[in-house]
Tab-separated table of N, CA and C in Angstrom:
chain	number	residue	atom	x	y	z
A	30	THR	N	0.849	-1.178	0.000
A	30	THR	CA	0.000	0.000	0.000
A	30	THR	C	0.888	1.232	0.000
A	31	LEU	N	0.787	2.027	-1.056
A	31	LEU	CA	1.516	3.292	-1.124
A	31	LEU	C	0.715	4.317	-0.343
A	32	VAL	N	1.349	4.921	0.663
A	32	VAL	CA	0.699	5.918	1.502
A	32	VAL	C	1.495	7.212	1.394
A	33	ALA	N	0.793	8.306	1.105
A	33	ALA	CA	1.474	9.600	0.983
A	33	ALA	C	0.523	10.715	1.378
A	34	VAL	N	1.128	11.818	1.803
A	34	VAL	CA	0.387	13.051	2.024
A	34	VAL	C	0.897	14.023	0.978
A	35	GLN	N	-0.020	14.762	0.374
A	35	GLN	CA	0.399	15.692	-0.664
A	35	GLN	C	-0.456	16.944	-0.665
A	36	SER	N	0.104	17.958	-1.287
A	36	SER	CA	-0.615	19.215	-1.459
A	36	SER	C	-1.650	19.065	-2.567
A	37	LEU	N	-2.503	20.047	-2.693
A	37	LEU	CA	-3.519	20.006	-3.745
A	37	LEU	C	-2.902	19.958	-5.136
A	38	ASP	N	-1.691	20.515	-5.291
A	38	ASP	CA	-1.040	20.490	-6.595
A	38	ASP	C	-0.080	19.306	-6.753
A	39	GLY	N	-0.243	18.281	-5.917
A	39	GLY	CA	0.459	17.018	-6.119
A	39	GLY	C	1.868	16.927	-5.588
A	40	CYS	N	2.263	17.822	-4.690
A	40	CYS	CA	3.620	17.796	-4.142
A	40	CYS	C	3.649	17.033	-2.819
A	41	ILE	N	4.653	16.156	-2.674
A	41	ILE	CA	4.814	15.418	-1.416
A	41	ILE	C	5.876	16.069	-0.534
A	42	THR	N	6.477	17.152	-1.018
A	42	THR	CA	7.363	18.005	-0.215
A	42	THR	C	7.033	19.454	-0.541
A	43	ARG	N	7.336	20.326	0.396
A	43	ARG	CA	7.177	21.764	0.162
A	43	ARG	C	8.500	22.256	-0.431
A	44	GLY	N	8.511	22.494	-1.745
A	44	GLY	CA	9.740	22.900	-2.411
A	44	GLY	C	10.836	21.875	-2.189
A	45	ALA	N	12.010	22.343	-1.805
A	45	ALA	CA	13.156	21.455	-1.583
A	45	ALA	C	13.235	20.939	-0.149
A	46	GLU	N	12.288	21.343	0.709
A	46	GLU	CA	12.317	20.887	2.106
A	46	GLU	C	12.095	19.381	2.173
A	47	PRO	N	12.937	18.653	2.908
A	47	PRO	CA	12.701	17.218	3.058
A	47	PRO	C	11.549	16.968	4.031
A	48	GLY	N	10.964	15.800	3.912
A	48	GLY	CA	9.936	15.399	4.866
A	48	GLY	C	8.567	15.981	4.572
A	49	VAL	N	7.654	15.657	5.451
A	49	VAL	CA	6.253	16.060	5.278
A	49	VAL	C	5.812	16.939	6.441
A	50	GLY	N	6.619	17.926	6.747
A	50	GLY	CA	6.304	18.836	7.841
A	50	GLY	C	5.014	19.599	7.642
A	51	PHE	N	4.499	19.605	6.430
A	51	PHE	CA	3.244	20.296	6.147
A	51	PHE	C	2.020	19.452	6.492
A	52	ALA	N	2.208	18.178	6.823
A	52	ALA	CA	1.074	17.301	7.129
A	52	ALA	C	0.347	17.802	8.376
A	53	SER	N	-0.966	17.805	8.315
A	53	SER	CA	-1.774	18.281	9.437
A	53	SER	C	-1.712	17.290	10.601
A	54	GLU	N	-2.084	17.756	11.765
A	54	GLU	CA	-2.166	16.879	12.937
A	54	GLU	C	-3.177	15.760	12.673
A	55	ALA	N	-4.249	16.072	11.955
A	55	ALA	CA	-5.255	15.048	11.634
A	55	ALA	C	-4.632	13.923	10.803
A	56	ASP	N	-3.817	14.280	9.806
A	56	ASP	CA	-3.162	13.264	8.992
A	56	ASP	C	-2.157	12.481	9.824
A	57	GLN	N	-1.381	13.173	10.644
A	57	GLN	CA	-0.385	12.496	11.469
A	57	GLN	C	-1.035	11.507	12.440
A	58	ALA	N	-2.160	11.886	13.028
A	58	ALA	CA	-2.875	10.990	13.943
A	58	ALA	C	-3.405	9.773	13.176
A	59	TRP	N	-3.989	10.015	12.004
A	59	TRP	CA	-4.487	8.907	11.170
A	59	TRP	C	-3.337	7.974	10.818
A	60	PHE	N	-2.207	8.547	10.412
A	60	PHE	CA	-1.046	7.750	10.012
A	60	PHE	C	-0.548	6.880	11.169
A	61	ARG	N	-0.355	7.460	12.337
A	61	ARG	CA	0.123	6.689	13.500
A	61	ARG	C	-0.827	5.530	13.816
A	62	GLU	N	-2.122	5.794	13.770
A	62	GLU	CA	-3.112	4.760	14.073
A	62	GLU	C	-3.096	3.645	13.028
A	63	ASN	N	-2.991	3.986	11.770
A	63	ASN	CA	-3.094	2.999	10.701
A	63	ASN	C	-1.790	2.286	10.382
A	64	LEU	N	-0.686	2.835	10.813
A	64	LEU	CA	0.609	2.204	10.584
A	64	LEU	C	0.677	0.829	11.240
A	65	ARG	N	-0.074	0.637	12.305
A	65	ARG	CA	-0.057	-0.625	13.068
A	65	ARG	C	-0.501	-1.838	12.260
A	66	GLN	N	-1.281	-1.628	11.195
A	66	GLN	CA	-1.773	-2.771	10.430
A	66	GLN	C	-0.733	-3.345	9.464
A	67	PHE	N	0.437	-2.703	9.370
A	67	PHE	CA	1.478	-3.155	8.453
A	67	PHE	C	2.608	-3.813	9.226
A	68	ASP	N	3.152	-4.912	8.668
A	68	ASP	CA	4.255	-5.588	9.338
A	68	ASP	C	5.610	-5.272	8.712
A	69	ALA	N	5.614	-4.449	7.680
A	69	ALA	CA	6.861	-4.008	7.057
A	69	ALA	C	6.616	-2.663	6.385
A	70	ASN	N	7.676	-1.867	6.313
A	70	ASN	CA	7.568	-0.661	5.519
A	70	ASN	C	8.818	-0.475	4.686
A	71	ASN	N	8.641	0.254	3.614
A	71	ASN	CA	9.724	0.497	2.677
A	71	ASN	C	9.743	1.971	2.355
A	72	MET	N	10.946	2.539	2.348
A	72	MET	CA	11.098	3.952	2.021
A	72	MET	C	12.464	4.152	1.387
A	73	GLY	N	12.657	5.313	0.815
A	73	GLY	CA	13.950	5.669	0.264
A	73	GLY	C	14.795	6.386	1.298
A	74	ARG	N	16.063	6.536	0.979
A	74	ARG	CA	17.009	7.191	1.878
A	74	ARG	C	16.588	8.624	2.184
A	75	ARG	N	16.125	9.366	1.182
A	75	ARG	CA	15.726	10.754	1.414
A	75	ARG	C	14.500	10.860	2.306
A	76	THR	N	13.668	9.852	2.316
A	76	THR	CA	12.524	9.824	3.230
A	76	THR	C	12.991	9.440	4.628
A	77	TYR	N	13.955	8.527	4.704
A	77	TYR	CA	14.464	8.058	5.995
A	77	TYR	C	15.212	9.151	6.762
A	78	GLU	N	16.056	9.891	6.079
A	78	GLU	CA	16.935	10.841	6.770
A	78	GLU	C	16.192	11.799	7.715
A	79	PRO	N	15.086	12.452	7.300
A	79	PRO	CA	14.422	13.381	8.226
A	79	PRO	C	13.728	12.698	9.410
A	80	VAL	N	13.440	11.401	9.298
A	80	VAL	CA	12.734	10.696	10.379
A	80	VAL	C	13.636	9.678	11.079
A	81	ARG	N	14.918	9.716	10.793
A	81	ARG	CA	15.879	8.744	11.316
A	81	ARG	C	15.766	8.584	12.829
A	82	SER	N	15.796	9.668	13.570
A	82	SER	CA	15.763	9.570	15.033
A	82	SER	C	14.452	8.949	15.515
A	83	GLN	N	13.333	9.265	14.856
A	83	GLN	CA	12.045	8.681	15.237
A	83	GLN	C	12.032	7.174	14.979
A	84	VAL	N	12.597	6.751	13.852
A	84	VAL	CA	12.642	5.323	13.520
A	84	VAL	C	13.500	4.577	14.536
A	85	LEU	N	14.679	5.101	14.833
A	85	LEU	CA	15.559	4.439	15.797
A	85	LEU	C	14.912	4.373	17.179
A	86	LYS	N	14.213	5.424	17.571
A	86	LYS	CA	13.526	5.431	18.868
A	86	LYS	C	12.406	4.381	18.900
A	87	ALA	N	11.644	4.282	17.805
A	87	ALA	CA	10.563	3.286	17.740
A	87	ALA	C	11.122	1.872	17.892
A	88	ILE	N	12.258	1.623	17.262
A	88	ILE	CA	12.880	0.305	17.368
A	88	ILE	C	13.334	0.049	18.802
A	89	GLU	N	13.924	1.051	19.435
A	89	GLU	CA	14.392	0.919	20.814
A	89	GLU	C	13.249	0.660	21.790
A	90	THR	N	12.052	1.166	21.460
A	90	THR	CA	10.913	0.988	22.362
A	90	THR	C	10.086	-0.243	22.019
A	91	GLY	N	10.614	-1.100	21.128
A	91	GLY	CA	9.992	-2.398	20.937
A	91	GLY	C	9.194	-2.619	19.663
A	92	SER	N	9.195	-1.697	18.730
A	92	SER	CA	8.475	-1.914	17.471
A	92	SER	C	9.064	-3.117	16.737
A	93	LYS	N	8.194	-3.987	16.239
A	93	LYS	CA	8.638	-5.208	15.561
A	93	LYS	C	8.490	-5.133	14.039
A	94	ARG	N	8.029	-4.006	13.531
A	94	ARG	CA	7.863	-3.862	12.081
A	94	ARG	C	9.237	-3.764	11.429
A	95	VAL	N	9.480	-4.519	10.386
A	95	VAL	CA	10.743	-4.395	9.668
A	95	VAL	C	10.657	-3.182	8.744
A	96	ARG	N	11.722	-2.405	8.740
A	96	ARG	CA	11.795	-1.200	7.908
A	96	ARG	C	12.931	-1.385	6.912
A	97	ILE	N	12.610	-1.259	5.652
A	97	ILE	CA	13.608	-1.359	4.591
A	97	ILE	C	13.814	0.040	4.019
A	98	VAL	N	15.059	0.472	4.000
A	98	VAL	CA	15.411	1.758	3.403
A	98	VAL	C	16.181	1.454	2.130
A	99	MET	N	15.629	1.863	1.008
A	99	MET	CA	16.304	1.635	-0.268
A	99	MET	C	17.327	2.746	-0.495
A	100	THR	N	18.539	2.316	-0.800
A	100	THR	CA	19.646	3.233	-1.043
A	100	THR	C	20.637	2.570	-1.988
A	101	ARG	N	21.314	3.363	-2.767
A	101	ARG	CA	22.339	2.814	-3.655
A	101	ARG	C	23.575	2.374	-2.863
A	102	ARG	N	23.718	2.881	-1.627
A	102	ARG	CA	24.910	2.607	-0.834
A	102	ARG	C	24.547	2.109	0.565
A	103	PRO	N	24.072	0.869	0.689
A	103	PRO	CA	23.677	0.331	1.994
A	103	PRO	C	24.795	0.365	3.033
A	104	ALA	N	26.026	0.179	2.624
A	104	ALA	CA	27.137	0.147	3.581
A	104	ALA	C	27.300	1.471	4.329
A	105	ASP	N	26.867	2.569	3.715
A	105	ASP	CA	26.959	3.877	4.380
A	105	ASP	C	26.103	3.936	5.643
A	106	TRP	N	25.153	3.030	5.778
A	106	TRP	CA	24.202	3.046	6.892
A	106	TRP	C	24.419	1.881	7.848
A	107	HIS	N	25.596	1.296	7.817
A	107	HIS	CA	25.901	0.123	8.629
A	107	HIS	C	25.608	0.339	10.124
A	108	ASP	N	25.927	1.510	10.642
A	108	ASP	CA	25.728	1.765	12.074
A	108	ASP	C	24.253	1.825	12.470
A	109	ASP	N	23.369	2.160	11.535
A	109	ASP	CA	21.928	2.216	11.821
A	109	ASP	C	21.258	0.850	11.697
A	110	ARG	N	21.871	-0.072	11.013
A	110	ARG	CA	21.257	-1.363	10.699
A	110	ARG	C	20.921	-2.147	11.964
A	111	ARG	N	19.691	-2.700	11.977
A	111	ARG	CA	19.226	-3.588	13.034
A	111	ARG	C	18.565	-4.776	12.319
A	112	PRO	N	19.216	-5.956	12.286
A	112	PRO	CA	18.675	-7.087	11.525
A	112	PRO	C	17.191	-7.352	11.827
A	113	ASP	N	16.431	-7.501	10.769
A	113	ASP	CA	14.992	-7.775	10.783
A	113	ASP	C	14.158	-6.638	11.393
A	114	LEU	N	14.779	-5.500	11.646
A	114	LEU	CA	14.046	-4.332	12.139
A	114	LEU	C	14.318	-3.095	11.282
A	115	LEU	N	15.568	-2.865	10.933
A	115	LEU	CA	15.948	-1.723	10.096
A	115	LEU	C	17.079	-2.184	9.194
A	116	GLU	N	16.780	-2.241	7.904
A	116	GLU	CA	17.738	-2.746	6.931
A	116	GLU	C	17.851	-1.769	5.773
A	117	PHE	N	19.015	-1.762	5.149
A	117	PHE	CA	19.302	-0.873	4.023
A	117	PHE	C	19.611	-1.754	2.826
A	118	ASP	N	18.950	-1.470	1.696
A	118	ASP	CA	18.959	-2.419	0.593
A	118	ASP	C	19.040	-1.688	-0.744
A	119	SER	N	19.806	-2.264	-1.662
A	119	SER	CA	19.917	-1.674	-2.996
A	119	SER	C	19.307	-2.564	-4.076
A	120	ARG	N	18.668	-3.642	-3.664
A	120	ARG	CA	18.072	-4.562	-4.645
A	120	ARG	C	16.818	-3.968	-5.271
A	121	PRO	N	16.384	-4.531	-6.404
A	121	PRO	CA	15.131	-4.081	-7.031
A	121	PRO	C	13.926	-4.371	-6.122
A	122	PRO	N	12.851	-3.590	-6.278
A	122	PRO	CA	11.660	-3.790	-5.445
A	122	PRO	C	11.134	-5.225	-5.424
A	123	SER	N	11.119	-5.907	-6.565
A	123	SER	CA	10.578	-7.275	-6.594
A	123	SER	C	11.382	-8.207	-5.693
A	124	ASP	N	12.704	-8.037	-5.636
A	124	ASP	CA	13.531	-8.871	-4.761
A	124	ASP	C	13.261	-8.555	-3.290
A	125	ILE	N	13.090	-7.284	-2.986
A	125	ILE	CA	12.814	-6.884	-1.601
A	125	ILE	C	11.475	-7.450	-1.140
A	126	VAL	N	10.454	-7.328	-1.977
A	126	VAL	CA	9.123	-7.832	-1.620
A	126	VAL	C	9.152	-9.356	-1.479
A	127	SER	N	9.847	-10.046	-2.375
A	127	SER	CA	9.962	-11.509	-2.275
A	127	SER	C	10.645	-11.915	-0.980
A	128	ASP	N	11.705	-11.190	-0.618
A	128	ASP	CA	12.416	-11.483	0.621
A	128	ASP	C	11.516	-11.251	1.838
A	129	LEU	N	10.773	-10.151	1.841
A	129	LEU	CA	9.855	-9.878	2.953
A	129	LEU	C	8.779	-10.964	3.046
A	130	ALA	N	8.241	-11.389	1.902
A	130	ALA	CA	7.228	-12.450	1.896
A	130	ALA	C	7.799	-13.754	2.449
A	131	ALA	N	9.048	-14.063	2.106
A	131	ALA	CA	9.690	-15.277	2.619
A	131	ALA	C	9.854	-15.220	4.136
A	132	ARG	N	9.896	-14.032	4.689
A	132	ARG	CA	10.002	-13.857	6.142
A	132	ARG	C	8.629	-13.711	6.795
A	133	GLY	N	7.565	-13.948	6.015
A	133	GLY	CA	6.218	-13.890	6.560
A	133	GLY	C	5.631	-12.492	6.645
A	134	ARG	N	6.267	-11.539	6.017
A	134	ARG	CA	5.777	-10.149	6.029
A	134	ARG	C	4.885	-9.954	4.808
A	135	ARG	N	3.603	-9.723	5.054
A	135	ARG	CA	2.623	-9.664	3.962
A	135	ARG	C	2.028	-8.276	3.736
A	136	GLU	N	1.958	-7.486	4.785
A	136	GLU	CA	1.352	-6.153	4.681
A	136	GLU	C	2.456	-5.108	4.696
A	137	ILE	N	2.801	-4.622	3.505
A	137	ILE	CA	3.913	-3.690	3.355
A	137	ILE	C	3.367	-2.308	3.037
A	138	ILE	N	3.817	-1.327	3.789
A	138	ILE	CA	3.450	0.061	3.527
A	138	ILE	C	4.626	0.708	2.800
A	139	LEU	N	4.331	1.340	1.702
A	139	LEU	CA	5.335	2.029	0.900
A	139	LEU	C	5.250	3.513	1.227
A	140	LEU	N	6.341	4.044	1.781
A	140	LEU	CA	6.365	5.428	2.231
A	140	LEU	C	7.231	6.315	1.337
A	141	GLY	N	7.579	5.814	0.160
A	141	GLY	CA	8.255	6.620	-0.859
A	141	GLY	C	9.626	7.081	-0.469
A	142	GLY	N	9.978	8.116	-1.039
A	142	GLY	CA	9.596	9.193	-1.905
A	142	GLY	C	9.321	8.851	-3.348
A	143	SER	N	9.483	9.887	-4.156
A	143	SER	CA	9.007	9.837	-5.522
A	143	SER	C	9.733	8.807	-6.382
A	144	THR	N	11.012	8.601	-6.188
A	144	THR	CA	11.740	7.586	-6.961
A	144	THR	C	11.319	6.192	-6.538
A	145	ILE	N	11.247	5.959	-5.240
A	145	ILE	CA	10.849	4.643	-4.727
A	145	ILE	C	9.418	4.328	-5.156
A	146	ASN	N	8.524	5.311	-5.073
A	146	ASN	CA	7.151	5.101	-5.528
A	146	ASN	C	7.117	4.674	-6.992
A	147	ARG	N	7.891	5.374	-7.828
A	147	ARG	CA	7.929	5.033	-9.257
A	147	ARG	C	8.444	3.614	-9.462
A	148	LEU	N	9.516	3.232	-8.779
A	148	LEU	CA	10.087	1.894	-8.956
A	148	LEU	C	9.079	0.800	-8.596
A	149	PHE	N	8.352	0.970	-7.499
A	149	PHE	CA	7.355	-0.023	-7.089
A	149	PHE	C	6.161	-0.041	-8.040
A	150	LEU	N	5.743	1.128	-8.512
A	150	LEU	CA	4.645	1.184	-9.475
A	150	LEU	C	5.047	0.544	-10.797
A	151	GLU	N	6.248	0.843	-11.287
A	151	GLU	CA	6.742	0.239	-12.528
A	151	GLU	C	6.784	-1.280	-12.430
A	152	ALA	N	7.125	-1.794	-11.256
A	152	ALA	CA	7.227	-3.241	-11.049
A	152	ALA	C	5.864	-3.894	-10.815
A	153	GLY	N	4.790	-3.099	-10.774
A	153	GLY	CA	3.450	-3.649	-10.555
A	153	GLY	C	3.237	-4.144	-9.133
A	154	LEU	N	3.947	-3.557	-8.163
A	154	LEU	CA	3.895	-4.042	-6.780
A	154	LEU	C	3.010	-3.207	-5.866
A	155	VAL	N	2.306	-2.241	-6.410
A	155	VAL	CA	1.435	-1.394	-5.597
A	155	VAL	C	-0.011	-1.832	-5.836
A	156	ASP	N	-0.638	-2.371	-4.793
A	156	ASP	CA	-2.029	-2.816	-4.887
A	156	ASP	C	-3.015	-1.731	-4.483
A	157	ARG	N	-2.577	-0.856	-3.568
A	157	ARG	CA	-3.449	0.210	-3.070
A	157	ARG	C	-2.665	1.506	-2.974
A	158	VAL	N	-3.359	2.612	-3.176
A	158	VAL	CA	-2.789	3.942	-2.979
A	158	VAL	C	-3.720	4.691	-2.043
A	159	TRP	N	-3.154	5.181	-0.940
A	159	TRP	CA	-3.904	5.984	0.027
A	159	TRP	C	-3.252	7.361	0.079
A	160	LEU	N	-3.960	8.359	-0.387
A	160	LEU	CA	-3.433	9.722	-0.467
A	160	LEU	C	-4.198	10.657	0.447
A	161	THR	N	-3.475	11.329	1.313
A	161	THR	CA	-4.070	12.406	2.092
A	161	THR	C	-3.823	13.696	1.333
A	162	LEU	N	-4.884	14.457	1.109
A	162	LEU	CA	-4.761	15.765	0.459
A	162	LEU	C	-4.862	16.849	1.509
A	163	GLU	N	-3.801	17.645	1.587
A	163	GLU	CA	-3.788	18.798	2.484
A	163	GLU	C	-4.163	20.037	1.682
A	164	PRO	N	-4.910	20.965	2.274
A	164	PRO	CA	-5.428	22.127	1.538
A	164	PRO	C	-4.367	23.223	1.344
A	165	GLU	N	-3.281	22.854	0.676
A	165	GLU	CA	-2.201	23.796	0.410
A	165	GLU	C	-1.744	23.630	-1.029
A	166	ILE	N	-1.209	24.689	-1.592
A	166	ILE	CA	-0.606	24.654	-2.921
A	166	ILE	C	0.801	25.215	-2.790
A	167	PHE	N	1.796	24.427	-3.257
A	167	PHE	CA	3.195	24.815	-3.108
A	167	PHE	C	3.801	25.361	-4.398
A	168	GLY	N	3.340	24.892	-5.534
A	168	GLY	CA	3.928	25.323	-6.792
A	168	GLY	C	5.183	24.554	-7.165
A	169	THR	N	5.993	24.208	-6.161
A	169	THR	CA	7.184	23.398	-6.402
A	169	THR	C	7.311	22.368	-5.297
A	170	GLY	N	8.028	21.312	-5.615
A	170	GLY	CA	8.253	20.242	-4.655
A	170	GLY	C	8.342	18.923	-5.381
A	171	ARG	N	8.651	17.879	-4.641
A	171	ARG	CA	8.729	16.535	-5.241
A	171	ARG	C	7.314	16.028	-5.469
A	172	ARG	N	7.131	15.362	-6.568
A	172	ARG	CA	5.833	14.776	-6.931
A	172	ARG	C	5.717	13.360	-6.361
A	173	LEU	N	4.536	12.805	-6.424
A	173	LEU	CA	4.292	11.451	-5.931
A	173	LEU	C	5.217	10.448	-6.624
A	174	VAL	N	5.436	10.626	-7.914
A	174	VAL	CA	6.398	9.820	-8.674
A	174	VAL	C	7.283	10.772	-9.471
A	175	ASP	N	8.515	10.338	-9.735
A	175	ASP	CA	9.471	11.229	-10.379
A	175	ASP	C	9.653	10.989	-11.870
A	176	GLY	N	8.747	10.288	-12.475
A	176	GLY	CA	8.856	10.042	-13.913
A	176	GLY	C	7.602	9.358	-14.414
A	177	PRO	N	7.588	9.046	-15.701
A	177	PRO	CA	6.397	8.430	-16.275
A	177	PRO	C	6.131	7.029	-15.725
A	178	VAL	N	4.882	6.782	-15.412
A	178	VAL	CA	4.428	5.481	-14.916
A	178	VAL	C	3.055	5.232	-15.524
A	179	ASP	N	2.789	3.995	-15.891
A	179	ASP	CA	1.476	3.640	-16.407
A	179	ASP	C	0.786	2.764	-15.374
A	180	GLY	N	-0.098	3.364	-14.593
A	180	GLY	CA	-0.822	2.608	-13.577
A	180	GLY	C	-2.253	3.082	-13.500
A	181	ARG	N	-3.166	2.156	-13.401
A	181	ARG	CA	-4.586	2.497	-13.310
A	181	ARG	C	-5.149	1.966	-12.004
A	182	PHE	N	-5.913	2.831	-11.335
A	182	PHE	CA	-6.475	2.492	-10.038
A	182	PHE	C	-7.951	2.839	-10.016
A	183	HIS	N	-8.657	2.156	-9.146
A	183	HIS	CA	-10.095	2.353	-8.960
A	183	HIS	C	-10.315	3.088	-7.647
A	184	PHE	N	-11.159	4.099	-7.659
A	184	PHE	CA	-11.490	4.824	-6.438
A	184	PHE	C	-12.321	3.932	-5.535
A	185	ASP	N	-11.906	3.800	-4.265
A	185	ASP	CA	-12.619	2.972	-3.300
A	185	ASP	C	-13.430	3.804	-2.317
A	186	GLU	N	-12.765	4.785	-1.697
A	186	GLU	CA	-13.489	5.576	-0.695
A	186	GLU	C	-12.754	6.871	-0.372
A	187	MET	N	-13.488	7.769	0.244
A	187	MET	CA	-12.940	9.026	0.729
A	187	MET	C	-13.318	9.147	2.196
A	188	GLU	N	-12.357	9.643	2.987
A	188	GLU	CA	-12.588	9.806	4.415
A	188	GLU	C	-12.136	11.213	4.804
A	189	SER	N	-12.958	11.905	5.545
A	189	SER	CA	-12.580	13.224	6.045
A	189	SER	C	-11.721	13.039	7.288
A	190	LEU	N	-10.522	13.635	7.275
A	190	LEU	CA	-9.633	13.523	8.431
A	190	LEU	C	-9.676	14.771	9.299
A	191	GLY	N	-10.194	15.828	8.771
A	191	GLY	CA	-10.254	17.089	9.487
A	191	GLY	C	-11.133	18.050	8.722
A	192	VAL	N	-11.121	19.287	9.129
A	192	VAL	CA	-11.970	20.288	8.507
A	192	VAL	C	-11.739	20.363	7.000
A	193	SER	N	-10.470	20.351	6.565
A	193	SER	CA	-10.162	20.511	5.144
A	193	SER	C	-9.245	19.431	4.603
A	194	THR	N	-8.968	18.407	5.371
A	194	THR	CA	-8.049	17.343	4.975
A	194	THR	C	-8.842	16.087	4.663
A	195	VAL	N	-8.570	15.484	3.497
A	195	VAL	CA	-9.277	14.266	3.114
A	195	VAL	C	-8.290	13.170	2.749
A	196	LEU	N	-8.725	11.947	2.972
A	196	LEU	CA	-7.966	10.757	2.604
A	196	LEU	C	-8.707	10.081	1.456
A	197	LEU	N	-7.993	9.827	0.372
A	197	LEU	CA	-8.550	9.139	-0.791
A	197	LEU	C	-7.912	7.763	-0.882
A	198	LYS	N	-8.738	6.732	-1.052
A	198	LYS	CA	-8.221	5.370	-1.142
A	198	LYS	C	-8.561	4.785	-2.512
A	199	TYR	N	-7.552	4.188	-3.126
A	199	TYR	CA	-7.682	3.584	-4.449
A	199	TYR	C	-7.122	2.169	-4.410
A	200	SER	N	-7.625	1.313	-5.285
A	200	SER	CA	-7.052	-0.019	-5.453
A	200	SER	C	-6.720	-0.238	-6.921
A	201	ARG	N	-5.692	-1.024	-7.153
A	201	ARG	CA	-5.213	-1.262	-8.518
A	201	ARG	C	-6.257	-2.040	-9.316
A	202	LEU	N	-6.459	-1.616	-10.546
A	202	LEU	CA	-7.309	-2.366	-11.447
A	202	LEU	C	-6.533	-3.595	-11.901
A	203	SER	N	-7.184	-4.736	-11.935
A	203	SER	CA	-6.474	-5.961	-12.298
A	203	SER	C	-6.187	-6.057	-13.785
A	204	SER	N	-6.969	-5.350	-14.582
A	204	SER	CA	-6.713	-5.347	-16.024
A	204	SER	C	-7.032	-3.971	-16.583
A	205	PRO	N	-6.385	-3.580	-17.672
A	205	PRO	CA	-6.650	-2.249	-18.246
A	205	PRO	C	-8.111	-2.102	-18.654
A	206	GLY	N	-8.565	-0.839	-18.609
A	206	GLY	CA	-9.911	-0.557	-19.089
A	206	GLY	C	-10.856	-0.329	-18.050
C-alpha cells in the first residue's frame, strides 16, 4: 500500500524541504493509528533521513515492524542497521518484496519518496494507494512519482480527516480498461 500526504497540486514536499512537515495533525494521527496494520515498511534514503531519530527510537521501544530503506549505498548506513528491524537495501523492489514475503511479512506500507514510488509502481507491486490531500498549494516540490508510470487504479473511498483534509483510497485495477 503506497501511503502519501500531498498538497492540492500534487507535491509530497514543500519545495526542496525534506519530509512532510506540512502534514496536518489530523493526517499524522491517522497515520500513526493505521501504521499498526502493516508488518513491514519500505522507504527511500531521502525519506528516511528526516525521520531517522524517530525510527531508531521506535525500534528501541519495541516496534517489531521491519523497515527497509532503499539506497544505492547500503554500507553507508551500517551503524543504523538492526537485523529484521531496520535494513538498508539496494536490490530491485521485486527482490525486496519476495524477501519480505519469505520472512512472513505480507502487509507492506510504501512510504516513498518519488523515486521509490515510481520503482514499485513500474514493477506492478502497488495494490493500493492511500493519499491524504492537504489544503495547500506549493507550486514546487517533489511529486508522488518522479517520472512516467502507467498505472490504473479504482477509487474505493474518501474519508474526512479534518476540517479541510481528506484521505482518498484507491485499489489497482487488475486489467486495463
